[in-house]
Short mmCIF file of C-alpha atoms in Angstrom, two decimals:
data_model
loop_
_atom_site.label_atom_id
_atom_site.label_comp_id
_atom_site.label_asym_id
_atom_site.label_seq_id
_atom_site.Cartn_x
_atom_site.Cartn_y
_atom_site.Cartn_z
CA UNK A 1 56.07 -53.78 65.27
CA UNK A 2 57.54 -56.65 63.32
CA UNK A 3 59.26 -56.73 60.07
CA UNK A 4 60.87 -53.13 60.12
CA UNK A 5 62.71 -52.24 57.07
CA UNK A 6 60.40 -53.63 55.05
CA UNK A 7 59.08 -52.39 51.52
CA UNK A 8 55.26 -52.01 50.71
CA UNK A 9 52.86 -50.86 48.41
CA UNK A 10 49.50 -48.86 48.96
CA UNK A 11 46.48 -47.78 47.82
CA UNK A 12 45.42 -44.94 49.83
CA UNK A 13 41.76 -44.60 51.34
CA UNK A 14 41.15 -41.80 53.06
CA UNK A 15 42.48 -38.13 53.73
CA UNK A 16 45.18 -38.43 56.54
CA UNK A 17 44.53 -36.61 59.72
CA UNK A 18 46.46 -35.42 62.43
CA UNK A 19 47.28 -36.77 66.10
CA UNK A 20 48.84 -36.20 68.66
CA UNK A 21 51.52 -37.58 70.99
CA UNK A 22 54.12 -37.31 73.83
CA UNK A 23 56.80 -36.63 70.52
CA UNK A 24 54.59 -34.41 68.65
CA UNK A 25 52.40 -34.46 65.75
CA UNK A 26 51.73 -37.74 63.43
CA UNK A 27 49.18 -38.47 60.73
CA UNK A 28 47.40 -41.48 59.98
CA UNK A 29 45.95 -42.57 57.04
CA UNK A 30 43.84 -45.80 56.31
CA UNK A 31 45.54 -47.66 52.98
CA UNK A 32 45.19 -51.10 51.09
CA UNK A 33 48.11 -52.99 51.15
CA UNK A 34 49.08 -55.53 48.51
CA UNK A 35 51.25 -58.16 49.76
CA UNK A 36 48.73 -58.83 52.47
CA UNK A 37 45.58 -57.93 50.42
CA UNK A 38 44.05 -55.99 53.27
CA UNK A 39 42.99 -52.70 55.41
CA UNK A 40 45.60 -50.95 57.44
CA UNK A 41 46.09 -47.91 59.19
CA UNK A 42 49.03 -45.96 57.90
CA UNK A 43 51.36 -44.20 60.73
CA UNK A 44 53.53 -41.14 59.37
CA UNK A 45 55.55 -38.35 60.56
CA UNK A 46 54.86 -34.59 60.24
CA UNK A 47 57.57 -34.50 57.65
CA UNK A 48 55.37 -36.58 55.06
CA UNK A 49 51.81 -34.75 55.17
CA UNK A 50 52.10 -33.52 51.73
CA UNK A 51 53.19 -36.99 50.52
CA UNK A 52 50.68 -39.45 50.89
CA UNK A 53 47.51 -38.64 48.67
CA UNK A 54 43.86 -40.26 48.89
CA UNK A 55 43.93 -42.18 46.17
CA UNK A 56 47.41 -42.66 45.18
CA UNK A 57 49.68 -45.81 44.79
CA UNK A 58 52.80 -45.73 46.53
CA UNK A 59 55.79 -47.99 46.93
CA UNK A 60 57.30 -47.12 50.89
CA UNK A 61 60.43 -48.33 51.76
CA UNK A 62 62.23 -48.49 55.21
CA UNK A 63 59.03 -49.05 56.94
CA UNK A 64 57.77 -51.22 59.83
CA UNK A 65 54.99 -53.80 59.03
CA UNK A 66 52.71 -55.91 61.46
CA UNK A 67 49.06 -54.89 62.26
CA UNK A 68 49.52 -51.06 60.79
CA UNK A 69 52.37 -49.56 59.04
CA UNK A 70 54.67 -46.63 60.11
CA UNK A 71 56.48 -44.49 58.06
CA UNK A 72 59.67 -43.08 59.34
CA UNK A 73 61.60 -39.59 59.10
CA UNK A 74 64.05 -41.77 56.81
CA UNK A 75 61.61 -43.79 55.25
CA UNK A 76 61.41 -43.18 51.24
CA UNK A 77 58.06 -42.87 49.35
CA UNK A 78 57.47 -43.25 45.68
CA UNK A 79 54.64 -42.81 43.08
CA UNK A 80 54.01 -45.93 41.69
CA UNK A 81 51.60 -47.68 39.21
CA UNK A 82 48.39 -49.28 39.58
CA UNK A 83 48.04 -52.67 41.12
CA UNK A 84 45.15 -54.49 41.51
CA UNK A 85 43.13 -54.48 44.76
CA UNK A 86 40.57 -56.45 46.18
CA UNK A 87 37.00 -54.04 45.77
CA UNK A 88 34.89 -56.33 47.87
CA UNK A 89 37.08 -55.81 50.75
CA UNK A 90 37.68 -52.32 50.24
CA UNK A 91 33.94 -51.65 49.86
CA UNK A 92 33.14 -53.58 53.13
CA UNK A 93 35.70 -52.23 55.65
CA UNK A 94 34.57 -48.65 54.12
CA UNK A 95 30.80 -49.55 54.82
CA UNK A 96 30.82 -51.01 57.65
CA UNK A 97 27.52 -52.74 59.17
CA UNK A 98 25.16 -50.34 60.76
CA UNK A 99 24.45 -51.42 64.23
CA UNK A 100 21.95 -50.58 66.86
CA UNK A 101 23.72 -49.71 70.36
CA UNK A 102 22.86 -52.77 71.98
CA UNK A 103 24.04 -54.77 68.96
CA UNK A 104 27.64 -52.92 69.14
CA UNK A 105 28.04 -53.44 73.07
CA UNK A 106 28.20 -57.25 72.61
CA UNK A 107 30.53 -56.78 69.42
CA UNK A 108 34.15 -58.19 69.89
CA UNK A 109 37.35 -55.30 70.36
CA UNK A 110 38.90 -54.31 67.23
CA UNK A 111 35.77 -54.62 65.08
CA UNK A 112 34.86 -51.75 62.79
CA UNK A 113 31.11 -50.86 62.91
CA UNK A 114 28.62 -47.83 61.96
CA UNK A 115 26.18 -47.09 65.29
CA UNK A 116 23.14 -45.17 65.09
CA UNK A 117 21.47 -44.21 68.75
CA UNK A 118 20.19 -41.09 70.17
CA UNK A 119 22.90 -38.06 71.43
CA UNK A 120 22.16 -37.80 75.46
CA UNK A 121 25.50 -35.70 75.95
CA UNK A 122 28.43 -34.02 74.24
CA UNK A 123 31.50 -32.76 76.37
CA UNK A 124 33.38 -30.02 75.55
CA UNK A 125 36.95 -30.81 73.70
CA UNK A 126 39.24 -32.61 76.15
CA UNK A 127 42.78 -31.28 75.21
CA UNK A 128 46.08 -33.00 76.92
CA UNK A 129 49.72 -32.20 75.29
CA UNK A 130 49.36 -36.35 73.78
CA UNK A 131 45.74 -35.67 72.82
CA UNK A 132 42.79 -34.26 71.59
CA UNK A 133 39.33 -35.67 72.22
CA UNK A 134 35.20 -34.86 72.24
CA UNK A 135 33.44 -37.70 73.66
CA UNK A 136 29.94 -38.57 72.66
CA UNK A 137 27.28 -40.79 74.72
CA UNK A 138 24.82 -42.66 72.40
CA UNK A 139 21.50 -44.01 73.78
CA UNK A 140 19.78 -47.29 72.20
CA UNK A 141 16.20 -45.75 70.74
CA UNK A 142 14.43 -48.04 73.10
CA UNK A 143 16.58 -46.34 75.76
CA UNK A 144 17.51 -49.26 76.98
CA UNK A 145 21.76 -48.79 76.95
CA UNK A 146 24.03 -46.40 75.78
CA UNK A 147 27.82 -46.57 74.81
CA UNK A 148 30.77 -43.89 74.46
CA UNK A 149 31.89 -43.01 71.29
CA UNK A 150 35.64 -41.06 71.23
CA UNK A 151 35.63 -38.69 68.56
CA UNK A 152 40.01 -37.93 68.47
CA UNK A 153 42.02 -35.50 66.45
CA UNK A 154 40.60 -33.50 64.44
CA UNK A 155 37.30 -35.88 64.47
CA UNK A 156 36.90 -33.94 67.53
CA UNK A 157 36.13 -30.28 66.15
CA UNK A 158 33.24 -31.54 63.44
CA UNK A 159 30.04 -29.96 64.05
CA UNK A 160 27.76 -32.05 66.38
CA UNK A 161 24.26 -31.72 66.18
CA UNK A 162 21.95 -30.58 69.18
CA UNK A 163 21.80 -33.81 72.21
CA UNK A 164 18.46 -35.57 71.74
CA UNK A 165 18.83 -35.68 67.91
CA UNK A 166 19.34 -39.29 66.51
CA UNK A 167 22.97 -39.83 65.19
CA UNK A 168 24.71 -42.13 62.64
CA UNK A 169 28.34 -42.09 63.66
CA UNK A 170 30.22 -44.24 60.72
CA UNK A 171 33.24 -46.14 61.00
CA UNK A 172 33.80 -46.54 64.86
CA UNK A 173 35.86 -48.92 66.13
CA UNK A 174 35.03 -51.11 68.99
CA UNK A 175 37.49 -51.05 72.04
CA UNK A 176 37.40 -51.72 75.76
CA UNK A 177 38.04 -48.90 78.14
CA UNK A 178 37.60 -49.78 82.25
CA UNK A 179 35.76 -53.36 81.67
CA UNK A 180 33.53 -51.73 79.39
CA UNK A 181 32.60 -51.11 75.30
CA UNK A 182 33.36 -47.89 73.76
CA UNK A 183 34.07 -46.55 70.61
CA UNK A 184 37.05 -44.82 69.08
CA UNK A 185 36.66 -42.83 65.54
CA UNK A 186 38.61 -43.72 62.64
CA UNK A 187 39.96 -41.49 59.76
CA UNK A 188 37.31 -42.18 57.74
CA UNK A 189 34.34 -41.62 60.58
CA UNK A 190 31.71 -39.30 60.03
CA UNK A 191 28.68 -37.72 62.38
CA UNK A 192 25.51 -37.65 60.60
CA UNK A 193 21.70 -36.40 61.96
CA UNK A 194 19.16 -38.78 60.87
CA UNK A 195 16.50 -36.39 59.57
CA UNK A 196 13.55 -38.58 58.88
CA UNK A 197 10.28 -38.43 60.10
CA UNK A 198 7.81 -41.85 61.09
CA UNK A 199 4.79 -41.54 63.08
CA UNK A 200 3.99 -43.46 66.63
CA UNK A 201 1.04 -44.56 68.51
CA UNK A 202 0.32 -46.60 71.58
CA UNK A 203 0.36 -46.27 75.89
CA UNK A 204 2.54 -43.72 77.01
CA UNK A 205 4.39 -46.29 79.54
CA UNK A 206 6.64 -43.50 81.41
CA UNK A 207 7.67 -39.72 81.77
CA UNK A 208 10.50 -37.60 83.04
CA UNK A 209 9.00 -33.72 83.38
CA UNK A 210 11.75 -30.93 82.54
CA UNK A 211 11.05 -27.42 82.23
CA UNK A 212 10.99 -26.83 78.50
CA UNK A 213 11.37 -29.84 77.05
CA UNK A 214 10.51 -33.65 78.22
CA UNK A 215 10.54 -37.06 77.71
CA UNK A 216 8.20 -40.04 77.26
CA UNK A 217 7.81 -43.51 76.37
CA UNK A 218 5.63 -45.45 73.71
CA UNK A 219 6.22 -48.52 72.76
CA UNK A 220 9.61 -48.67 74.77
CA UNK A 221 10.92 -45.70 72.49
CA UNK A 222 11.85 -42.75 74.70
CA UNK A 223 10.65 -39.38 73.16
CA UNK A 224 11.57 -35.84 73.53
CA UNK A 225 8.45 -33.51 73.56
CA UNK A 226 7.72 -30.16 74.28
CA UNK A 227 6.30 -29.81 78.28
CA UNK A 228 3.70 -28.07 76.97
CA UNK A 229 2.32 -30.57 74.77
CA UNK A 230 2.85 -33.56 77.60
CA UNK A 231 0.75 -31.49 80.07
CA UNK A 232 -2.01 -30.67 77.63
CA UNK A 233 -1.80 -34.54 77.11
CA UNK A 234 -1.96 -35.64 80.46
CA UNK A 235 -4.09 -32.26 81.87
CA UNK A 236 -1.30 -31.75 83.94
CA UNK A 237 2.37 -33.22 84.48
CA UNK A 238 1.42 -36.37 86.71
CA UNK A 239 2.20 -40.12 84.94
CA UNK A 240 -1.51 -41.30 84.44
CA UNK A 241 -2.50 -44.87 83.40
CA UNK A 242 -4.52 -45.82 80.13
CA UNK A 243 -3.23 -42.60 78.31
CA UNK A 244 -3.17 -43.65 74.45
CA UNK A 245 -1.65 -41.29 71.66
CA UNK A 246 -0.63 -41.13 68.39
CA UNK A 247 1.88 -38.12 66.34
CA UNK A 248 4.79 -37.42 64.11
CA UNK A 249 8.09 -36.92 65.12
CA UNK A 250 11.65 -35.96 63.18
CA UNK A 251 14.42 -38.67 65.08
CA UNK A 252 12.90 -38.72 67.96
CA UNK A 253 11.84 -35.57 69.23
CA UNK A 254 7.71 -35.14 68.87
CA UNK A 255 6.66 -32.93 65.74
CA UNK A 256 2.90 -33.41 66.52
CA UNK A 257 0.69 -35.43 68.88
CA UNK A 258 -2.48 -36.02 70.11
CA UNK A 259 -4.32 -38.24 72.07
CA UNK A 260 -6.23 -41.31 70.90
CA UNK A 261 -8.73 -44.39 71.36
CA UNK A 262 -7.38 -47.36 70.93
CA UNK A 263 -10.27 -48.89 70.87
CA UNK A 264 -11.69 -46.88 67.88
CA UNK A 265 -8.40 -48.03 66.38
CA UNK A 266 -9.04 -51.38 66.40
CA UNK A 267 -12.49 -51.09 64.72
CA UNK A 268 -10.70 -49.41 61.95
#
């Protein structure tokens, strides 16, 4: 990393988390830094984890400056006063643009974005002595793609919600991983359920039959649904043509539904 031995000052902007590597523990932190006027990600040792404060202005010295900053075991920290930061810049690396997945697979590397799609599958937490990882698999609400999303560190242990529930995960960052798009959580990401309920209507257009629960299509949005309710639907659990229905669901998993006449619609 270039310019080592460098002094800086910071504004910190998140809590600092843990990670792991082949030498140990390190923490990370996401900061403001003034002679550049922009968002970095802070690298220090174990040593320090009771130093660095959300919130705080610091003056570091012996440190190593390029893309991030690292802190060293003999690297001094000071409290320091205020200094003026750039808010619009601040504000818009800590809300990032929500994205659909299909809109974050053709995103360029190194972008930071917030992703909403549907949980298909959560692994267990990977554990290797340099790391710690849960990894995610988000599915476009038209179920059309899907991308990985690396939750790492202690992002890893935060409750996930149950797969088919519709997920904001904030603050990703886009990376390439075997010729393909993932994304890696920040210090500042968070997993949210997206709770609200809308209402559907149209063809059903496809189905996959499970033993409890189900899926369908309408309108190129795949559905989870109870079996039961798909086979009163369809009198049975055979794909049938010129089925029309309307309902309620919470994300996308089917509150209430019934079939309709689209025809009688129309009139309306």
């Amino acid at each position: 990393m270039a310019g080592a031995g460098v002094e800086v000052k910071i504004f910190v902007l998140s809590n600092i988390q843990m990670r792991q590597s082949e030498r140990g523990e390190y923490y990370v932190a996401m900061v403001y830094e003034n002679s550049s006027r922009s968002v970095k990600l802070l690298y220090l040792p174990k040593k320090m984890e009771n130093v660095i404060t959300r919130n705080g202005f610091f003056l570091c010295k012996g440190v190593s400056l390029g893309d991030g900053i690292r802190l060293y075991e003999n690297s001094r920290v000071f409290q320091c006063g205020k200094f003026p930061v750039d808010d619009e810049k601040i504000q818009a690396y800590l809300n990032p643009p929500l994205e659909t997945v299909d809109e974050v697979l053709l995103s360029p590397v190194k972008r930071t974005v917030s992703v909403k799609g549907i949980l298909r599958r959560s692994s267990d937490i990977i554990e290797s002595p340099n790391s710690k990882r849960r990894e995610l698999v988000l599915e476009s609400t038209e179920g059309s793609s899907s991308v990985v999303c690396k939750l790492w560190g202690e992002a890893s242990s935060v409750d996930i919600p149950p797969e088919g529930a519709i997920l904001t995960a904030t603050s990703m960052q886009v990376a390439t991983w075997k010729g393909g798009i993932t994304l890696n959580s920040s210090v500042l990401t968070v997993i949210q359920e997206t709770e609200e309920e809308s209402c559907f209507d149209g063809e059903i257009e496809g189905i996959e039959v499970l033993p409890d629960f189900s899926y369908m299509i309408v309108r190129e949005k795949t559905m989870k649904i109870k079996t039961a309710d798909l086979e009163r639907i369809l009198n049975g659990v055979v794909f049938q043509e010129n089925i029309f229905v309307k309902g309620r669901c919470k994300g996308m998993t089917v509150l209430e539904i019934q079939q309709c006449n689209p025809a009688k619609k129309v009139k309306e």
